[in-house]
Short mmCIF file of C-alpha atoms in Angstrom, two decimals:
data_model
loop_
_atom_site.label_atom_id
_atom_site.label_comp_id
_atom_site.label_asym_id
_atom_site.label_seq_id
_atom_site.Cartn_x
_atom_site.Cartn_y
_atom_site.Cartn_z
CA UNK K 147 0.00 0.00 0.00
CA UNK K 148 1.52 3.36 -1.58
CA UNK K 149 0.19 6.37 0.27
CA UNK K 150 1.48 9.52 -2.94
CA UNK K 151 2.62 12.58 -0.97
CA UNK K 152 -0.22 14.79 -2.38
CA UNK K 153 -3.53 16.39 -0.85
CA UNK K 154 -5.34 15.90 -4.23
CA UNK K 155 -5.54 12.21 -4.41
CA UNK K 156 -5.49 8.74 -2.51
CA UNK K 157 -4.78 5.77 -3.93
CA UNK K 158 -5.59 2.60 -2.29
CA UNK K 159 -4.00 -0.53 -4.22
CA UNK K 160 -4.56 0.42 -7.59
CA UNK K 161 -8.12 2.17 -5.98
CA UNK K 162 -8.35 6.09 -6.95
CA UNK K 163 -10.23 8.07 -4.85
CA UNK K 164 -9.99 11.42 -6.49
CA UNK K 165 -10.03 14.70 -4.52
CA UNK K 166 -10.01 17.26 -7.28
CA UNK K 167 -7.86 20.01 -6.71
CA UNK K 168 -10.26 23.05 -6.45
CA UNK K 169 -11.27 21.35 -3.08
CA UNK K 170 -8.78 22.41 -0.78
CA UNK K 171 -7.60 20.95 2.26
CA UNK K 172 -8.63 23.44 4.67
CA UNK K 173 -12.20 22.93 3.07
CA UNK K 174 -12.00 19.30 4.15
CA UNK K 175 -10.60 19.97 7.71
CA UNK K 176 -13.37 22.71 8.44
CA UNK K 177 -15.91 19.63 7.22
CA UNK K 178 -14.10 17.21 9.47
CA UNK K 179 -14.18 19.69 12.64
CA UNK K 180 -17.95 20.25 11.98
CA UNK K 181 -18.49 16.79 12.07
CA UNK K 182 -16.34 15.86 15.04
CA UNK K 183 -18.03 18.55 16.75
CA UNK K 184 -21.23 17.84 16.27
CA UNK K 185 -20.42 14.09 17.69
CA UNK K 186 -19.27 15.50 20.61
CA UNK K 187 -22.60 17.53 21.54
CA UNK K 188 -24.86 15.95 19.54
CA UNK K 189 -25.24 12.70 21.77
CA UNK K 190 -26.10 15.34 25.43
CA UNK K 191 -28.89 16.51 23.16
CA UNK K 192 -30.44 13.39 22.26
CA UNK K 193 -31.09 12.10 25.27
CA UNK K 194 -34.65 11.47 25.53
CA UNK K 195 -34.98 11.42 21.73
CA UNK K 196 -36.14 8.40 19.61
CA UNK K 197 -32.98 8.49 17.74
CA UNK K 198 -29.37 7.26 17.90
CA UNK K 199 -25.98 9.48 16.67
CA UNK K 200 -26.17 7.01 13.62
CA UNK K 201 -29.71 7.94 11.92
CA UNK K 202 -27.93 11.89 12.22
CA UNK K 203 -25.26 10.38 10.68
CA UNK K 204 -27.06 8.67 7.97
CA UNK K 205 -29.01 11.90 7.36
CA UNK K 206 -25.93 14.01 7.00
CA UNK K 207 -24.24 11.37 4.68
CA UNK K 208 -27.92 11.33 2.33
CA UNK K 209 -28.09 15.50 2.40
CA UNK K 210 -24.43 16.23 1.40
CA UNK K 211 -23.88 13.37 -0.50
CA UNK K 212 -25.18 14.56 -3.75
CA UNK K 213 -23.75 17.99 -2.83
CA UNK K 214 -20.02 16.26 -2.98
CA UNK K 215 -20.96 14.07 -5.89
CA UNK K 216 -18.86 16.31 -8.18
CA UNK K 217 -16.18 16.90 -5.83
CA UNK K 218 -15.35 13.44 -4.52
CA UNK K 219 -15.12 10.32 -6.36
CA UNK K 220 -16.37 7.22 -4.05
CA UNK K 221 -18.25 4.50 -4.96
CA UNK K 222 -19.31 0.98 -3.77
CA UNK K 223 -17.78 -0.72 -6.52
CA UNK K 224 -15.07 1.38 -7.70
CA UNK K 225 -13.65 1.59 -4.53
CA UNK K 226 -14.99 -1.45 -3.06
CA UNK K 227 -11.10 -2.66 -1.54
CA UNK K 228 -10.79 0.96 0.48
CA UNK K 229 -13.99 0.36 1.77
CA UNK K 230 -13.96 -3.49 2.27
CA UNK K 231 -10.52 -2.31 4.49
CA UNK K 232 -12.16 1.03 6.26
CA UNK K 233 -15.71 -1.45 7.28
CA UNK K 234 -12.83 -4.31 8.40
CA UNK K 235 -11.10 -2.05 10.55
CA UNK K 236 -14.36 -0.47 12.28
CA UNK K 237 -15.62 -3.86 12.83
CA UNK K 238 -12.36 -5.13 14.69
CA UNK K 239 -12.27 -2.21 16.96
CA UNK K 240 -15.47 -2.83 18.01
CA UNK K 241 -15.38 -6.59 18.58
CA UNK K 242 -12.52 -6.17 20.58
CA UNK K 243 -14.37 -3.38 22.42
CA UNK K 244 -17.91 -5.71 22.79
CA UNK K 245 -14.93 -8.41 24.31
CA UNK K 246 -13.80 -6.08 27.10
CA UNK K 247 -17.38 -5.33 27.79
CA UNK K 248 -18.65 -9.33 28.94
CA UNK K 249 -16.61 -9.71 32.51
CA UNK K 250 -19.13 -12.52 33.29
CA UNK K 251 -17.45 -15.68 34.33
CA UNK K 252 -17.99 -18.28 31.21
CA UNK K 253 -19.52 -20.58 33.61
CA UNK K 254 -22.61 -18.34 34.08
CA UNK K 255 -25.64 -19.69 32.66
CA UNK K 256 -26.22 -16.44 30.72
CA UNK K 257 -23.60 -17.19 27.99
CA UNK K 258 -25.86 -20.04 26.68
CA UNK K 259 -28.18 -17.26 25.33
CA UNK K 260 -25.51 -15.25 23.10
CA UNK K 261 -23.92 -18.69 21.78
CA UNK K 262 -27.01 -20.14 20.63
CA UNK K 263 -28.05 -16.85 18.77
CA UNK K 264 -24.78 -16.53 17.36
CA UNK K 265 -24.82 -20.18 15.97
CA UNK K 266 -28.36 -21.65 16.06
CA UNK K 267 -30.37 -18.23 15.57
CA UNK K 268 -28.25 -17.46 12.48
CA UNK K 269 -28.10 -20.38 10.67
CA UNK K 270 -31.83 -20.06 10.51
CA UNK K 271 -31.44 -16.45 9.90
CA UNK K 272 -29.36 -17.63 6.64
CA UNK K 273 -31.91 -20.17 5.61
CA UNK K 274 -34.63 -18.26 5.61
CA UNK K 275 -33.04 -15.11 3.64
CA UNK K 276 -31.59 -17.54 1.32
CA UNK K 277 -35.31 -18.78 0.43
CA UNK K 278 -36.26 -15.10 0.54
CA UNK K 279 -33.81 -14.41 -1.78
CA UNK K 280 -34.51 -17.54 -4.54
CA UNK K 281 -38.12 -16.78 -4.48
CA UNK K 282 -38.80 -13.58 -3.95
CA UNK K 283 -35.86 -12.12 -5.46
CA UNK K 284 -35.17 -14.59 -8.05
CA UNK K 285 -31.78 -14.87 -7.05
CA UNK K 286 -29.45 -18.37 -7.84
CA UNK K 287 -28.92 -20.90 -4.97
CA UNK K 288 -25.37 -19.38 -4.66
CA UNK K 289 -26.20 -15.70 -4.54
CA UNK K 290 -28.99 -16.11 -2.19
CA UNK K 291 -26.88 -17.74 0.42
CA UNK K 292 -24.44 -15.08 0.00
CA UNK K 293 -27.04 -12.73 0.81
CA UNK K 294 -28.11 -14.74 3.76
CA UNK K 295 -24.63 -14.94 5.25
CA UNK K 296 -23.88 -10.69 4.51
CA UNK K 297 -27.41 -10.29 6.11
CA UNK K 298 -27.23 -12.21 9.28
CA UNK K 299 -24.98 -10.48 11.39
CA UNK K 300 -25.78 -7.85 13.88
CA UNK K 301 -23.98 -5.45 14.34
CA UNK K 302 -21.45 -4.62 16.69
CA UNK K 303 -20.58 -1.30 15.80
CA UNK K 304 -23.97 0.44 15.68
CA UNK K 305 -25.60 -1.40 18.34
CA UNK K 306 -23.61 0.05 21.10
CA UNK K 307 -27.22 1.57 22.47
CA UNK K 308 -28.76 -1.92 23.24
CA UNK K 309 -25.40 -3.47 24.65
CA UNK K 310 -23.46 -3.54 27.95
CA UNK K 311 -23.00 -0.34 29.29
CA UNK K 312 -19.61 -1.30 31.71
CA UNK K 313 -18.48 -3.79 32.59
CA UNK K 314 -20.56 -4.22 35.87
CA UNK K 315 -23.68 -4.52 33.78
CA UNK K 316 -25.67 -7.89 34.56
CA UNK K 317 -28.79 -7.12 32.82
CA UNK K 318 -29.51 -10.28 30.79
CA UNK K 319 -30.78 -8.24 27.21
CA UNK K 320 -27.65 -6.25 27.05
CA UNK K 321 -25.43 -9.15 27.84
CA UNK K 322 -27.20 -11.42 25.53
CA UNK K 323 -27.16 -8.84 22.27
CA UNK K 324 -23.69 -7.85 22.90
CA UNK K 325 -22.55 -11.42 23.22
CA UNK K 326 -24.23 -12.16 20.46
CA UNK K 327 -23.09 -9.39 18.10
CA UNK K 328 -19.29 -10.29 19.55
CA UNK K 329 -19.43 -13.76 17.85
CA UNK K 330 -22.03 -13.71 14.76
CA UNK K 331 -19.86 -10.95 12.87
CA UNK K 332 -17.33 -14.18 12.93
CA UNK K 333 -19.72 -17.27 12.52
CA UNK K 334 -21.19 -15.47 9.73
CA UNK K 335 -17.97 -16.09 7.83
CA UNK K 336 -18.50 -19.95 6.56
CA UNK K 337 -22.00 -19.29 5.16
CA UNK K 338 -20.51 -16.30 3.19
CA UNK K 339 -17.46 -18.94 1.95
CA UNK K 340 -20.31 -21.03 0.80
CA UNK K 341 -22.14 -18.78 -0.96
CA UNK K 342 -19.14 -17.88 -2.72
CA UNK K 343 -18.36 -21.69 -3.57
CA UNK K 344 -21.79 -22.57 -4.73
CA UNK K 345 -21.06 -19.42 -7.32
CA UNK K 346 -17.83 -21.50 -8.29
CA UNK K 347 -16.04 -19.05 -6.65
CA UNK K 348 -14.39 -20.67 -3.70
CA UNK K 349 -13.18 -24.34 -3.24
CA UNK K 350 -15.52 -26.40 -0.80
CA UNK K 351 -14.54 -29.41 -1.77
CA UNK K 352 -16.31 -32.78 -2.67
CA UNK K 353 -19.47 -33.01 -1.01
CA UNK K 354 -18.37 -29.67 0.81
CA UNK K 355 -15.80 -31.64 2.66
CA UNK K 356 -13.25 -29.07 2.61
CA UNK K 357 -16.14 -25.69 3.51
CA UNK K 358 -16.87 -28.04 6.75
CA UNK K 359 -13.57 -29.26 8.11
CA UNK K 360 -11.36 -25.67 7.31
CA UNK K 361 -14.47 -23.01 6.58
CA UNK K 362 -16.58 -24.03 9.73
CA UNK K 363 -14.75 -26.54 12.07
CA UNK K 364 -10.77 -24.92 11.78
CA UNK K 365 -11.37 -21.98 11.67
CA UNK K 366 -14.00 -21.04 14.05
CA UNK K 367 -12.44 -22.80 16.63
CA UNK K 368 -8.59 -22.32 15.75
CA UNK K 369 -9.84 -18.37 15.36
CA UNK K 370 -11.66 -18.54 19.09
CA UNK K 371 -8.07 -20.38 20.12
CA UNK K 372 -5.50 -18.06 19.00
CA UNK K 373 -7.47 -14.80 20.31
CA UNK K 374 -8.21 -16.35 23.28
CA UNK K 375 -4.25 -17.29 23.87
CA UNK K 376 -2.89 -13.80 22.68
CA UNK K 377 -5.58 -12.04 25.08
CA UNK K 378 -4.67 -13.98 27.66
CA UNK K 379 -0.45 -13.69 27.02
CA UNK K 380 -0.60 -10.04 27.00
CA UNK K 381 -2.77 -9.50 29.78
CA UNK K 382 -0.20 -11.30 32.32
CA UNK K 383 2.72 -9.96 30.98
CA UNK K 384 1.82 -6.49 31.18
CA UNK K 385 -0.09 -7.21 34.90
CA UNK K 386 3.15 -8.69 35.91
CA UNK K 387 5.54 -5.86 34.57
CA UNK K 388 3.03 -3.24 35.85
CA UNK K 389 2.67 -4.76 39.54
CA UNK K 390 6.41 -6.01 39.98
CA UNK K 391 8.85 -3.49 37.96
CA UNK K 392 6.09 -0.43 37.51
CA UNK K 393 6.67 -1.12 33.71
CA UNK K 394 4.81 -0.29 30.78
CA UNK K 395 2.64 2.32 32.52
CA UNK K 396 0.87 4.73 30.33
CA UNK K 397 0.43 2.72 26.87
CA UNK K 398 -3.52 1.33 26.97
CA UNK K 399 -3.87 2.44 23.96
CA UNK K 400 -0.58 1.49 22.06
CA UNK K 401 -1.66 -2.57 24.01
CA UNK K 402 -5.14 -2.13 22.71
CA UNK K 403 -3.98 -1.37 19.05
CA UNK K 404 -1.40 -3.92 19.32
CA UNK K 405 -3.38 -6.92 20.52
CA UNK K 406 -6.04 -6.42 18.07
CA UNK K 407 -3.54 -6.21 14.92
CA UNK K 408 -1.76 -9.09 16.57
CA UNK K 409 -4.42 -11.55 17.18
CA UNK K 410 -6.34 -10.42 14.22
CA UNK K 411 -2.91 -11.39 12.03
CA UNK K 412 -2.29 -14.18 13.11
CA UNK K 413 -5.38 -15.78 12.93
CA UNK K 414 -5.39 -15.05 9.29
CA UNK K 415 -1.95 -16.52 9.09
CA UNK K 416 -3.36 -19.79 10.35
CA UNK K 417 -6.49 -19.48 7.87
CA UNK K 418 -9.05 -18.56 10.54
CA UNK K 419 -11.71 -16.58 11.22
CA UNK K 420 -9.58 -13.17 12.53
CA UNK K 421 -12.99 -11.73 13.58
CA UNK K 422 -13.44 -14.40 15.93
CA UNK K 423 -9.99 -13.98 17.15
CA UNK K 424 -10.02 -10.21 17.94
CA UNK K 425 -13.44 -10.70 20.08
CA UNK K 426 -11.98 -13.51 22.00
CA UNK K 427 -8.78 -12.03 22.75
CA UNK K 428 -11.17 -8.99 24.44
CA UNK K 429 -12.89 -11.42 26.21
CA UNK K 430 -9.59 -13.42 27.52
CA UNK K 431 -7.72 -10.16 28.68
CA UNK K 432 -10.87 -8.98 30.17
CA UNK K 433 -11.50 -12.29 32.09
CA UNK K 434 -7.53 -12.86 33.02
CA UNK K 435 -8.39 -9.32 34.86
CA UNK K 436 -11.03 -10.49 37.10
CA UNK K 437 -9.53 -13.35 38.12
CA UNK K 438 -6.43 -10.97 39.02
CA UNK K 439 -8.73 -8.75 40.59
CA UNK K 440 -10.93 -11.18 42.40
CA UNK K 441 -7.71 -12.94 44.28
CA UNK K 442 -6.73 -9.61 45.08
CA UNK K 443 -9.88 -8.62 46.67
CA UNK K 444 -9.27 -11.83 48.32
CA UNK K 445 -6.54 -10.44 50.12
CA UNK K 446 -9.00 -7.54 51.90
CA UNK K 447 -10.87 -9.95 53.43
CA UNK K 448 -11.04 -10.30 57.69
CA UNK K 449 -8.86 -12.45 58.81
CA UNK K 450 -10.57 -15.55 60.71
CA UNK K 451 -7.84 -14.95 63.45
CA UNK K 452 -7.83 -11.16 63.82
CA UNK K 453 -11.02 -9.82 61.88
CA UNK K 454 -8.24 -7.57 60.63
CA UNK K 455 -8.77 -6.49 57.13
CA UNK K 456 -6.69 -4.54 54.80
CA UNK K 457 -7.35 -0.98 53.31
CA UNK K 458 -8.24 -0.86 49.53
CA UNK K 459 -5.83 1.00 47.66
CA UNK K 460 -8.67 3.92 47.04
CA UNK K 461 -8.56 4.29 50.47
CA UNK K 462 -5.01 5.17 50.91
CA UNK K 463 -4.25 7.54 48.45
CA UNK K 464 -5.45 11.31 48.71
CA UNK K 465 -6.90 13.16 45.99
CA UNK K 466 -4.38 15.58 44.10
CA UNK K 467 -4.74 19.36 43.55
CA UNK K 468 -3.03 19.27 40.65
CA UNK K 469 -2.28 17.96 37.16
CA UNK K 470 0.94 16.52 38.48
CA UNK K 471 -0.27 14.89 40.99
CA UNK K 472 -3.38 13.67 39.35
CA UNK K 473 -1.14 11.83 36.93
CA UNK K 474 0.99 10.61 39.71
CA UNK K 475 -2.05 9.35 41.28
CA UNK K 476 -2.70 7.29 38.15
CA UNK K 477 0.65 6.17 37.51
CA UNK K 478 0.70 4.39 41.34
CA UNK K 479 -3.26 2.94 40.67
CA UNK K 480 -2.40 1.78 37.27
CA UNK K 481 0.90 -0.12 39.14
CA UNK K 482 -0.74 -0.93 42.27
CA UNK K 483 -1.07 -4.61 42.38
CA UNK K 484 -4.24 -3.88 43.96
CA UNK K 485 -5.48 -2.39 41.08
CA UNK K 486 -2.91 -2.76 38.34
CA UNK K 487 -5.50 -5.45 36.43
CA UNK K 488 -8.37 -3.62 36.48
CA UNK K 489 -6.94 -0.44 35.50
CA UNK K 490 -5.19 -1.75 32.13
CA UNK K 491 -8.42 -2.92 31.27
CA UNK K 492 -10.31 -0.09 31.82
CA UNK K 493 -8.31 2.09 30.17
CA UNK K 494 -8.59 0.01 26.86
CA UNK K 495 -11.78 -0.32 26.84
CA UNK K 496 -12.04 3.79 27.06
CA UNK K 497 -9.65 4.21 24.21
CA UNK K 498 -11.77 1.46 21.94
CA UNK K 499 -15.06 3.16 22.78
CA UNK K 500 -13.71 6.85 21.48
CA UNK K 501 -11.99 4.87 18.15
CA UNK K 502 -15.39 3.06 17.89
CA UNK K 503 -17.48 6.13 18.10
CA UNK K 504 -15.36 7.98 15.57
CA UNK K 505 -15.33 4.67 13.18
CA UNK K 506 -19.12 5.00 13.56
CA UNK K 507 -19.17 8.09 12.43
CA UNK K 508 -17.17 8.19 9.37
CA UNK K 509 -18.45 4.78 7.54
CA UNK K 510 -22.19 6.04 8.11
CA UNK K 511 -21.43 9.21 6.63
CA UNK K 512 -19.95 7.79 3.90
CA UNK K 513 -23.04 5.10 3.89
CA UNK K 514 -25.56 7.94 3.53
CA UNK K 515 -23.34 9.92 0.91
CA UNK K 516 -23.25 6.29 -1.24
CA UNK K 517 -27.32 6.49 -1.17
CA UNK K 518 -28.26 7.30 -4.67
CA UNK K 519 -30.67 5.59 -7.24
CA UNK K 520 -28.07 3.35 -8.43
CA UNK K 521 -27.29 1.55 -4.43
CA UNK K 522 -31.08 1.48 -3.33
CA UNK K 523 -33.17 -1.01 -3.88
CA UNK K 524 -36.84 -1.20 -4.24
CA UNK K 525 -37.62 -4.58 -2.99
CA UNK K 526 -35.39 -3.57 0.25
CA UNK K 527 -38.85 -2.47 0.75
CA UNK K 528 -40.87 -5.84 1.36
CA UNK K 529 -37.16 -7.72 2.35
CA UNK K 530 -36.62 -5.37 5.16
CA UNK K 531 -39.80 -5.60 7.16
CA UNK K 532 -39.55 -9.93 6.73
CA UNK K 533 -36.11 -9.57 8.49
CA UNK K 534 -36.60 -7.72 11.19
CA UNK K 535 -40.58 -8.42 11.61
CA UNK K 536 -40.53 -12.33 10.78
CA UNK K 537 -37.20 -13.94 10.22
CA UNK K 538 -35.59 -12.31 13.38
CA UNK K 539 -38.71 -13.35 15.87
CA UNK K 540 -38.93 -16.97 14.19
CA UNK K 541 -35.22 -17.27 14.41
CA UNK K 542 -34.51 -16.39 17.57
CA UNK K 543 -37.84 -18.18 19.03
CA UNK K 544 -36.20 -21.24 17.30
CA UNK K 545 -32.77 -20.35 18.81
CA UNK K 546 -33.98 -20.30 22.44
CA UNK K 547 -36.21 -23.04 22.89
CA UNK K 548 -34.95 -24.58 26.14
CA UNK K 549 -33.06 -21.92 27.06
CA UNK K 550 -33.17 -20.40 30.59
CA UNK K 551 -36.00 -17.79 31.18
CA UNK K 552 -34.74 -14.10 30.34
CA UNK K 553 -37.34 -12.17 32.78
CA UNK K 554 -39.25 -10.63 29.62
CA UNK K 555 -36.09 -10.16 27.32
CA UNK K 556 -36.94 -12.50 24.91
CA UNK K 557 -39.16 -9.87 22.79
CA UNK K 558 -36.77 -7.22 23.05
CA UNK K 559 -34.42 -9.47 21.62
CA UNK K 560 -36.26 -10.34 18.99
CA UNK K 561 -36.33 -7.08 17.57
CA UNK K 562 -32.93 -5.84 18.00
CA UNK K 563 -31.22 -7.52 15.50
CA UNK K 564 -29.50 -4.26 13.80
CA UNK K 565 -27.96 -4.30 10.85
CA UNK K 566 -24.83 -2.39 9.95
CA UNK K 567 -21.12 -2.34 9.60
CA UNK K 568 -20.32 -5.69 10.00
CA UNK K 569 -23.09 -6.21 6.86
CA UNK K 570 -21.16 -3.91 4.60
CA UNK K 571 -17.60 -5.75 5.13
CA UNK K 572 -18.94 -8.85 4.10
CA UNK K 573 -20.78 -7.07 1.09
CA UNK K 574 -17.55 -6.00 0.16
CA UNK K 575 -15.73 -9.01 1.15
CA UNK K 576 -17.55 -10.73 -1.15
CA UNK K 577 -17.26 -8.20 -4.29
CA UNK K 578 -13.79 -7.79 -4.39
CA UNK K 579 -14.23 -12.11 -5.12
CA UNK K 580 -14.99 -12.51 -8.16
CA UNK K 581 -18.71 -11.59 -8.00
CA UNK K 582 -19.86 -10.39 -11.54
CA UNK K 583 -20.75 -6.79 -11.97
CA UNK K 584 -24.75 -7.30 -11.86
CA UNK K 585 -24.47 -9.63 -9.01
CA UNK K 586 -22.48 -6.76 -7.50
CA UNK K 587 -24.41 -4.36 -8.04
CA UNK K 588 -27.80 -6.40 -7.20
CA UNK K 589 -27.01 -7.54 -3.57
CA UNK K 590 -25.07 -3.67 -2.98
CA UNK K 591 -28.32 -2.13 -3.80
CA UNK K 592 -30.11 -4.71 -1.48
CA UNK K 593 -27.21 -4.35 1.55
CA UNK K 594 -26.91 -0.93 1.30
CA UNK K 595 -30.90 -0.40 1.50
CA UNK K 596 -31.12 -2.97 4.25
CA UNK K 597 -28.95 -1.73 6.30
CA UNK K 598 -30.21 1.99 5.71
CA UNK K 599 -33.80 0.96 7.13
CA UNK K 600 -32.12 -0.96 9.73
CA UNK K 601 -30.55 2.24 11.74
CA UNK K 602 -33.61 3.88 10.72
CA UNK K 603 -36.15 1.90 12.46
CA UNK K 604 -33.83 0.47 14.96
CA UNK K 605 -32.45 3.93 15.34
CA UNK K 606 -36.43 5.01 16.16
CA UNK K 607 -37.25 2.04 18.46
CA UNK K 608 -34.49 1.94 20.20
CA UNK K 609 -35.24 5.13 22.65
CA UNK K 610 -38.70 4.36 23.79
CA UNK K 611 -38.75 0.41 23.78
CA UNK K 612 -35.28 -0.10 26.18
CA UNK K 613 -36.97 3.15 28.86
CA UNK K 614 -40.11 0.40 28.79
CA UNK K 615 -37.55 -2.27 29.31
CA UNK K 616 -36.33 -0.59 32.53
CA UNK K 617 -39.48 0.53 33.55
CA UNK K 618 -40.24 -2.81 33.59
CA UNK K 619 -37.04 -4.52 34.73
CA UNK K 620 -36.53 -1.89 38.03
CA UNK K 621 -40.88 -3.10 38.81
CA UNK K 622 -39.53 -6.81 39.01
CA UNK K 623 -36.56 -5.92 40.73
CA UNK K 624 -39.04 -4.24 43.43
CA UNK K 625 -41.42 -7.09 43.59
CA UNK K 626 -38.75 -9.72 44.46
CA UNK K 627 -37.34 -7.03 47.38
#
């Protein structure tokens, strides 16, 4: 990748996206810092509001888009490779961010619910767009399931309303949709391989021996495996260098960076599912910190012999006056052994949350300025409403039978299956494949539309129906007291 020293152009691999040069660069900073801006005071105002930071996003992307039509050059299948890389990138931030999220032990009983929508829920999800797609859309066997597998994700990045708030947060809906988006955005993976192979263009082997043993069964697993074991590497060392030698204080956000690219490299190096890999290695570094934490809490427990019990390292250290010794302060909590765990992680999961918001804005900006006649579809339309209004409920119904009760959850979770990001990598995956050009531009138009409604009506439910939620979660709460 050649990055030209010039403000006029970007290349991208052979991609051009052309900034003319009557645009200057100041023009596209003062865009940038009205944009930025507006993230930063938009959310405060919202509050209260039946809509998220991405259906303003969308809206700004659809109202300047055509007014930057003749000024910038970007388009869903001319430069489908910067975008396939821009949507990757956004996606791996975020699974790593849902990861730190999901302290839960994995012995709880609540992880069945995320693993069985992530694997039972959207298989069906896949089967029943798939049939969508023959019949309705009159698409082959091989496109359809491609559309199924782009289709059945939810998304990580734009779901962020309807997920764990910290990492304290218990309640079973948020758990269950952010556990869910964590590991469908990798499971989704084989179905889009075998859409691909059924189009010719990927080997599956006879009898699809080869799409089951590598595509499903290596790498899911070896991509679970190798995130879990770099999350889990990097956490220790840098516990141990922090608590023993005060080492390596002060870089969250050079660790964060690092284990993503990391885990998410060498998974692909072993021909697995790198998705998979970045969300696990969140969820090992977060869970290698509460066992660190919970043995040291251990340690401020009475003793049985003197009742004795030790002071917590918040309780020892005196707030500073100034910026000196406020960063002092940090430096000793963030090497504390007390605290040293805890800390680390908590300061990644800040730094993802600000790259994730900023990745959120910029790809549904550029979404909405994509939005034209030729990347919206009319049957989006009828295909739409039967995702979120039929296949969604019957799929997730399916998903949970058996499962343990969710204290009225199940209906909420039903509905909040959002469609985003993760939707428009795989869309993109899949073009720069091999896909003719009116396959392309077929299942773009149907994507792009999708996912369009998607943070519209999610974006619009999403207010009202979770303040109902807690009304009625904090009335149960005050029944069982």
């Amino acid at each position: 990748m050649s990055w030209p020293r010039c403000r006029t152009s970007l290349y991208f691999s052979g991609t051009n996206l052309a900034l003319p040069a009557r645009v200057k660069f100041e023009s596209w900073c003062a865009v940038a810092g009205v944009l930025l801006l507006g993230m930063a005071l938009i959310p405060s105002r919202l509050k209260g509001w039946p809509l998220t930071t991405s259906t303003i996003y969308l809206g700004i992307g659809m109202l300047f888009g055509p007014l930057l039509a003749g000024k910038i050059s970007l388009s869903p299948f001319q430069n489908g490779e910067l975008l396939e890389r821009l949507t990757e990138i956004a996606v791996l931030i975020s699974l790593f961010t849902a990861g730190l999220k999901l302290r839960s032990p994995l012995s709880e009983g609540k992880w069945k619910i995320p693993l069985r929508l992530a694997f039972i829920s959207m298989t069906i999800t896949v089967f029943l767009i798939a049939i969508a797609g023959v019949f309705g859309l009159g698409l082959p066997i091989g496109a359809a399931i491609l559309l199924g597998g782009i289709l059945s994700p939810t998304d990580p990045v734009l779901a962020s309303d309807v997920q764990v708030e910290h990492s304290g947060d218990d309640d079973r809906l948020r758990f269950s949709l952010t556990g869910e988006a964590g590991f469908n955005d990798g499971t989704a993976f084989p179905f889009v391989m075998l859409g691909l192979g059924v189009l010719g263009l990927h080997d599956l082997g006879g009898l699809g021996w080869k799409w089951f043993a590598v595509d499903v069964a290596w790498s899911i697993v070896g991509g679970i495996g190798s995130g879990a074991l770099w999350g889990y590497l990097v956490a220790k060392r840098v516990i141990h260098l922090r608590a023993r030698r005060s080492e390596a204080v002060g870089t969250d956000d050079f660790l964060a960076l690092g284990l993503i690219a990391i885990s998410y490299g060498v998974a692909l190096w072993l021909h697995t599912y790198g998705f998979l890999a970045v969300f696990a290695a969140g969820l090992a570094l977060r869970h290698t910190e509460r066992e660190v934490s919970e043995k040291s809490a251990e340690n401020h427990a009475p003793s049985d012999a003197t009742g004795a019990e030790s002071a917590p390292i918040s309780e020892t250290m005196k707030v500073p006056e100034d910026d000196a010794g406020v960063q002092d302060l940090r430096d000793k909590i963030a090497t504390h052994p007390d605290s040293a765990a805890s800390f680390m992680a908590r300061e990644m999961l800040h730094f993802n949350e600000s790259l994730e918001r900023i990745a959120e804005l910029g790809l549904v900006v550029i979404l909405g300025g994509m939005l034209s006649r030729a990347t919206w579809s009319v049957q989006a339309l009828w295909l739409a409403p039967l995702i979120f209004l039929v296949i969604r409920p019957i799929s997730t119904w399916a998903g949970l039978l058996g499962a343990p009760k969710m204290s009225g959850a199940r209906p909420y979770i039903s509905w909040f299956g959002i469609r985003g990001i993760g939707s428009l990598y795989y869309l993109f995956y899949a073009t720069q494949h091999g896909l003719s050009q009116e396959l392309a531009r077929t299942l773009t138009a149907l994507v792009f539309s999708v996912v369009a409604l998607s943070i519209v009506a999610h974006g619009i439910s999403v207010t009202p129906l979770m303040k109902i939620y807690n009304r009625q979660t904090q009335k149960r709460e005050e029944l069982k007291t």
